[in-house]
Coordinates of C-alpha atoms and ligand atoms in Angstrom, one line a residue:
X1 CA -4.1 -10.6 -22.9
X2 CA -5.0 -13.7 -21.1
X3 CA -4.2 -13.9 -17.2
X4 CA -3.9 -17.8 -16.0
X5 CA -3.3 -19.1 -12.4
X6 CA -2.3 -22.8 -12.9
X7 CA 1.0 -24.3 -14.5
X8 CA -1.4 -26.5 -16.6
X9 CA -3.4 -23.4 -18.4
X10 CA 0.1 -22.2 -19.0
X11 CA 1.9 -24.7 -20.6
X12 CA -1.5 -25.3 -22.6
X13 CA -1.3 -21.3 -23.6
X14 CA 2.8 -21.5 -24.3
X15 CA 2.3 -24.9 -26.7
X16 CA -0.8 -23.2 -28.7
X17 CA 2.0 -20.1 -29.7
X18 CA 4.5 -22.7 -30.5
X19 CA 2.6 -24.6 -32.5
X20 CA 1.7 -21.4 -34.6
X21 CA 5.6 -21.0 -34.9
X22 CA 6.0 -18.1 -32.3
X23 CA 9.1 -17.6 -30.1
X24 CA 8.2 -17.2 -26.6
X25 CA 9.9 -14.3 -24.4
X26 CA 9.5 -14.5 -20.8
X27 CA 9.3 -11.5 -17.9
X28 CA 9.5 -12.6 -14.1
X29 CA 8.0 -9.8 -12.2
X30 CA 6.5 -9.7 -8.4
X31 CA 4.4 -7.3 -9.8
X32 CA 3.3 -3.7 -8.5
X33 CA 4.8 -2.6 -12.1
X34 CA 6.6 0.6 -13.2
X35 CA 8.0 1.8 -16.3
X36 CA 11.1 -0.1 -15.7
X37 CA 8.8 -3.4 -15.6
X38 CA 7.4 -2.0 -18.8
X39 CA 10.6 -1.6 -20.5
X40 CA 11.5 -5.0 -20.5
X41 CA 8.1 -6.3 -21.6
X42 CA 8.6 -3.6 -24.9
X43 CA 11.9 -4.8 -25.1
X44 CA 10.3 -8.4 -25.2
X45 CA 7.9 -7.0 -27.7
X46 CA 10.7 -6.3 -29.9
X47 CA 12.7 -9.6 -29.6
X48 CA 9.8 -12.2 -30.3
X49 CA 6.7 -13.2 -31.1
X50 CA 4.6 -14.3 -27.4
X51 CA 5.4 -12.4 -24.5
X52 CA 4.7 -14.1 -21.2
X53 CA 5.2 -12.3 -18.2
X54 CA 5.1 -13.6 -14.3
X55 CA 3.7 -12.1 -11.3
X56 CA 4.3 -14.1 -8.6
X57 CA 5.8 -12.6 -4.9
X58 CA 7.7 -15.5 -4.1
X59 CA 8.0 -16.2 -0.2
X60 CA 11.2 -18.0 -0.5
X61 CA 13.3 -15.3 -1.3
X62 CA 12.5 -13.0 1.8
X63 CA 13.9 -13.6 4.9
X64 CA 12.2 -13.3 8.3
X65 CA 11.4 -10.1 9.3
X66 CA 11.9 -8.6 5.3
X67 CA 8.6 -7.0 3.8
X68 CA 6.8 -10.1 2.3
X69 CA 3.4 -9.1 4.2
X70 CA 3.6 -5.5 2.9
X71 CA 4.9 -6.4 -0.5
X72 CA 2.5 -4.1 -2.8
X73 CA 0.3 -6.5 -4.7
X74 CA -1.7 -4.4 -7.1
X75 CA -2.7 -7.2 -10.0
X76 CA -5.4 -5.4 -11.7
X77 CA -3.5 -2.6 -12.5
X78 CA -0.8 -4.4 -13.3
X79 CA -2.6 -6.5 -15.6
X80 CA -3.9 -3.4 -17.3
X81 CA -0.2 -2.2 -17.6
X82 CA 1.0 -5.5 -19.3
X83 CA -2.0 -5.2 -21.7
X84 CA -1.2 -1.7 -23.0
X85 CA 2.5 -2.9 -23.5
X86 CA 1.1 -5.4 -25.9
X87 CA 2.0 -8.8 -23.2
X88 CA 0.3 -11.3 -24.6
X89 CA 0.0 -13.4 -21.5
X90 CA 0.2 -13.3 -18.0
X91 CA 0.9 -16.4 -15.2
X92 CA 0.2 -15.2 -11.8
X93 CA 0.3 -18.2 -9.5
X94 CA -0.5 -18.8 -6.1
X95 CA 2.3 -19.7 -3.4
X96 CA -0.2 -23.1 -3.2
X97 CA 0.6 -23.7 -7.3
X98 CA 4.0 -22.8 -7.3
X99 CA 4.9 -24.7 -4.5
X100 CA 2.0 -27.2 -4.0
X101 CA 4.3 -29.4 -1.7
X102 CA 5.3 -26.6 0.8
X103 CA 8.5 -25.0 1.0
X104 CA 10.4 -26.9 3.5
X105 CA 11.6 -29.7 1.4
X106 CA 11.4 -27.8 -1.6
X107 CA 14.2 -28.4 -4.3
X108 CA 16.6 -25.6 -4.1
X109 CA 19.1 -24.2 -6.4
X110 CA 22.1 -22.4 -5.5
X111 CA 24.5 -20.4 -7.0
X112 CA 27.8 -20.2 -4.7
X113 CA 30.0 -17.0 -5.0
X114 CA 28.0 -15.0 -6.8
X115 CA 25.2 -15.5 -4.3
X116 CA 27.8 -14.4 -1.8
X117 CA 29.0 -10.9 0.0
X118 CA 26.7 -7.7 -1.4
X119 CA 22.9 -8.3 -1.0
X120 CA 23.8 -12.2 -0.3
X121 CA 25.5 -11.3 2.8
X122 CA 22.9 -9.1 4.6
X123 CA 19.8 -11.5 2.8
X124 CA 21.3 -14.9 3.5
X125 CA 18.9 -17.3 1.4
X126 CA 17.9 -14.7 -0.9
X127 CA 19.4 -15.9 -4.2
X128 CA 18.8 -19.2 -3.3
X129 CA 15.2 -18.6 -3.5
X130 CA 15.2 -16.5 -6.7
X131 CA 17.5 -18.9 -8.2
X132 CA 14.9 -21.6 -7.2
X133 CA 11.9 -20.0 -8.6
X134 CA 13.3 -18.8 -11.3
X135 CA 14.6 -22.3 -12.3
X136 CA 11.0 -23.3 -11.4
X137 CA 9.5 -20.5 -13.9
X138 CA 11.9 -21.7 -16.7
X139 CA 10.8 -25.1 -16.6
X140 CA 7.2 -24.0 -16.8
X141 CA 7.4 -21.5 -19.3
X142 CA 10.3 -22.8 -21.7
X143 CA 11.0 -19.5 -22.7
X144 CA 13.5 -19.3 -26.2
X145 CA 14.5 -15.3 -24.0
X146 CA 14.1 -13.9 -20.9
X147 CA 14.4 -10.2 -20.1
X148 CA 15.9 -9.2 -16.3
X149 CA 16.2 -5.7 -15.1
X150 CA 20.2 -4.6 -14.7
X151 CA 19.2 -2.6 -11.5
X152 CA 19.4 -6.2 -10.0
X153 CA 22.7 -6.6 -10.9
X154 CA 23.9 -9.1 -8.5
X155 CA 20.4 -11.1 -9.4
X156 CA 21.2 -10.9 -13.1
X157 CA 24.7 -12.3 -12.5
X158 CA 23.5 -15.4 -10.6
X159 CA 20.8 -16.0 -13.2
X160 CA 23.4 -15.9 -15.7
X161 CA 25.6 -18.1 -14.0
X162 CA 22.4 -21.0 -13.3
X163 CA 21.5 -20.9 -16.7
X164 CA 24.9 -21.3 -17.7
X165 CA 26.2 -24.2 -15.3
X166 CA 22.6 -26.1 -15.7
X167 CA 22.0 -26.2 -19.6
X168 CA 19.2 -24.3 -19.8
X169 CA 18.6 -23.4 -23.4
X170 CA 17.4 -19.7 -22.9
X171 CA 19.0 -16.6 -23.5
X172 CA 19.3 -14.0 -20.7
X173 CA 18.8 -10.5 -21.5
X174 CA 19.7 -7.3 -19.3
X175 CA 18.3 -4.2 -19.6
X176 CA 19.4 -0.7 -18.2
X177 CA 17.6 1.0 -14.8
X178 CA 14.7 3.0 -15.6
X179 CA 15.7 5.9 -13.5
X180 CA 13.2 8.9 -12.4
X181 CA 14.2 12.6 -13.5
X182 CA 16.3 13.1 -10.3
X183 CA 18.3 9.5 -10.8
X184 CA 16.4 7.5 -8.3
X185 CA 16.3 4.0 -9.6
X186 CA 12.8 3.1 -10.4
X187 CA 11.5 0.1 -7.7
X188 CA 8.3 -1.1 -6.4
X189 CA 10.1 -0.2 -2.8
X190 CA 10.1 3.1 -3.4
X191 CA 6.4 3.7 -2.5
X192 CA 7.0 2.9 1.0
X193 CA 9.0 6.0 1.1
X194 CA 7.6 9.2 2.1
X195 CA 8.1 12.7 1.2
X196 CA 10.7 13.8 2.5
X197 CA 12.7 10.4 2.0
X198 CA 12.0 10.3 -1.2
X199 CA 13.8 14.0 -1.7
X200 CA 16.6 12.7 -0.2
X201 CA 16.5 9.3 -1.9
X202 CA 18.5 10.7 -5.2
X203 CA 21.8 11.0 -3.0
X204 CA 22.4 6.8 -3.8
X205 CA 22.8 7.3 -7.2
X206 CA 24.9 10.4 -7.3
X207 CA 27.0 8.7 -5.3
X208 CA 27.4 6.0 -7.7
X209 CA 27.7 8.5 -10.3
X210 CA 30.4 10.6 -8.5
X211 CA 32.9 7.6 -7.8
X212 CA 31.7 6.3 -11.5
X213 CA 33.4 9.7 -12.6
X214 CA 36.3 9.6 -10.3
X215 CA 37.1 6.1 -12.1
X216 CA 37.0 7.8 -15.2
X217 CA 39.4 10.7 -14.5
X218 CA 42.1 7.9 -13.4
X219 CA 41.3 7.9 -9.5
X220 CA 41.9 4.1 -8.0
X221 CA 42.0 5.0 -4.9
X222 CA 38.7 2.6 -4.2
X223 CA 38.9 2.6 -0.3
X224 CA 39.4 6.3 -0.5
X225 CA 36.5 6.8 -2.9
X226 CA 34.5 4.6 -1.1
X227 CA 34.6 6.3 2.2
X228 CA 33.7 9.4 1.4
X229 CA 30.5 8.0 -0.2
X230 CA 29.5 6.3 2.5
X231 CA 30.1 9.4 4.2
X232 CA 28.0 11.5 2.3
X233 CA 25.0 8.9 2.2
X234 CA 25.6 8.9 6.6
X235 CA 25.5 12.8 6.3
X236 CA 22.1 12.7 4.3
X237 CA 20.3 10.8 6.7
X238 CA 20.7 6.7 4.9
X239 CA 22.5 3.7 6.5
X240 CA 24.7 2.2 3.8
X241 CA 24.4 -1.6 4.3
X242 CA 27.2 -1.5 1.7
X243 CA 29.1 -0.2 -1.3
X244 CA 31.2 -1.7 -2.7
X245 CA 33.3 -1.6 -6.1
X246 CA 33.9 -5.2 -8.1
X247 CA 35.3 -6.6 -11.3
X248 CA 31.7 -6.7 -13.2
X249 CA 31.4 -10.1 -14.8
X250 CA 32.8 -12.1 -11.8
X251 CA 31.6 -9.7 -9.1
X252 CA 35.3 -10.0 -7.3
X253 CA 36.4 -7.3 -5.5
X254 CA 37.8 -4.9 -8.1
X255 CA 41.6 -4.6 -8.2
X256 CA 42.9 -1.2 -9.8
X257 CA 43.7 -3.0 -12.7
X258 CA 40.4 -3.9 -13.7
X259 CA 38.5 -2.4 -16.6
X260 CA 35.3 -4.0 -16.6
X261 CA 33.8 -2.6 -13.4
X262 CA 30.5 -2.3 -11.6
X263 CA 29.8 -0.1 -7.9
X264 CA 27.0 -1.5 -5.9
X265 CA 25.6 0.2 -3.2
X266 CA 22.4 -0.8 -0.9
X267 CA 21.2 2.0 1.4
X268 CA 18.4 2.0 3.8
X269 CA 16.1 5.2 4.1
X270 CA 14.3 4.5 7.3
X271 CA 13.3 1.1 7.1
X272 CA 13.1 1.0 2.7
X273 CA 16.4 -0.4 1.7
X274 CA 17.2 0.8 -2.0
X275 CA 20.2 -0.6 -4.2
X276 CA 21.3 0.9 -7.3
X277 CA 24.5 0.3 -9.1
X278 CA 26.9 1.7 -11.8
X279 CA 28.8 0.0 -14.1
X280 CA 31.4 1.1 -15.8
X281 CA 33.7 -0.2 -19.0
X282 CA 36.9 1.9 -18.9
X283 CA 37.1 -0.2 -22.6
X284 CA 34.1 0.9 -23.9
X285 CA 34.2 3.1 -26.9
X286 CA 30.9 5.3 -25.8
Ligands
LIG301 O1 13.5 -9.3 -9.6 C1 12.4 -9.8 -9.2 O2 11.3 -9.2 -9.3 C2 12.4 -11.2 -8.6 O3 13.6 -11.4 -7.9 C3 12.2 -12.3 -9.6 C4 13.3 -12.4 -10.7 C5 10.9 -12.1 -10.4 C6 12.2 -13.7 -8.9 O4 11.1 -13.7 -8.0

């Protein structure tokens, strides 16, 4: 696997595979990679020919005070883990390539609604700055796929939506949470908890999975449901920043009539804030 730093080795490595016929599937990561990272890279494995991954922490998405300093950048194990997953290359930029102009007058892209309310609300200028680099990445890599984890649910959404409303001819692909034996959502953030947070950390996703099952047995009383969850994660030491049921395609507030639904919840555990989600298709047949 070849690592390159420059938008110019890149394109030159994406045009040699195309030339030898190869369809090119792209993973943006910020690195510090787990098995969930891993999963998307097999999955990419699976689906084409040339794998590409990204690593790049991108400053624009975190706000002022959010962990951008302490971000875990661990490339060279990281590039060992894309290696044994059979990635065939790997662009890891610096903020100075990706965004050789500065950020102030950068281009943005923005994705209204979607980017709004749930991790929008409490990050304002978050999806603006995925969307952005992400748009950004596209354009450099070309990709004919591009493989997104679904614990980002919110994030996959508005990716969907920007490729969608600007033309871009590549296929978006979700893939289910890698979760840890206990249910905890697999995340680079979770390092930054310690011991005894991380014991406690499984409560967010039982949560989801209790009102997930409430749903299922015909319970609509949302608010109600709702409550006591946030309850439950108060009583076990988090502080919800919210959880919140919604129609899962437009992300809507969910009405009782809905079928197609997803629960979000983001929790902070000291100062790590986690999100997880369920989502649920009273239609499905599984
Ligand atoms: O999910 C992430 O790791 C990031 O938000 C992404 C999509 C790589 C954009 O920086």
């Amino acid at each position: 696997m070849n690592t390159v730093k420059t938008v110019r080795e890149l394109r030159a490595a994406v045009a040699r595979a195309r030339s030898e016929g190869k369809r090119i599937g792209f993973v943006p990561t910020m690195g510090n990679l787990h098995s969930g990272h891993i999963a998307l890279i097999t999955k990419a494995t699976q689906r084409v020919d040339f794998v590409v991954a990204s690593i790049f922490v991108n400053p624009l998405q975190f706000g002022a005070g959010e962990d951008l300093d302490k971000y875990p950048r661990t490339l060279a194990a990281d590039q060992e883990k894309l290696l044994q997953a059979g990635c065939h290359l790997l662009f890891a930029p610096s903020v100075e390539e990706m965004y050789p102009d500065g950020m102030q007058g950068q281009t943005r892209v923005s994705v209204p609604q979607l980017s709004e309310g749930l991790c929008g609300a409490s990050r304002p200028g978050h999806f603006e700055g995925v969307a952005t680099v992400v748009s950004k990445l596209f354009n450099m890599v070309q990709p004919d796929l591009a493989i997104f984890g679904q614990k980002d649910f919110q994030q996959l959404a508005v990716i969907k939506s920007l490729v969608h409303d600007l033309n871009m001819p590549v296929q978006i692909i979700g893939e289910p949470t890698v979760r840890a034996a206990d249910g905890l959502a697999l995340s680079s953030r979770n390092g930054f908890l310690n011991e005894q947070q991380r014991s406690v950390a499984p409560v967010v996703y039982q949560g989801l999975t209790q009102i997930g099952g409430a749903i299922k047995q015909g319970d609509r009383d949302f608010p109600a449901l709702i409550d006591a969850q946030i309850k439950q994660l108060e009583t076990a030491g988090l502080r919800p920043d919210y959880l919140e049921i919604r129609e899962a395609r437009t992300l809507r507030p969910a009405t009782p009539e809905d079928r197609d639904l997803v629960i979000l919840v983001a929790a902070y555990l000291g100062t790590t804030r986690l999100i997880d989600n369920l989502h649920i298709n009273l239609d499905a047949t599984a």
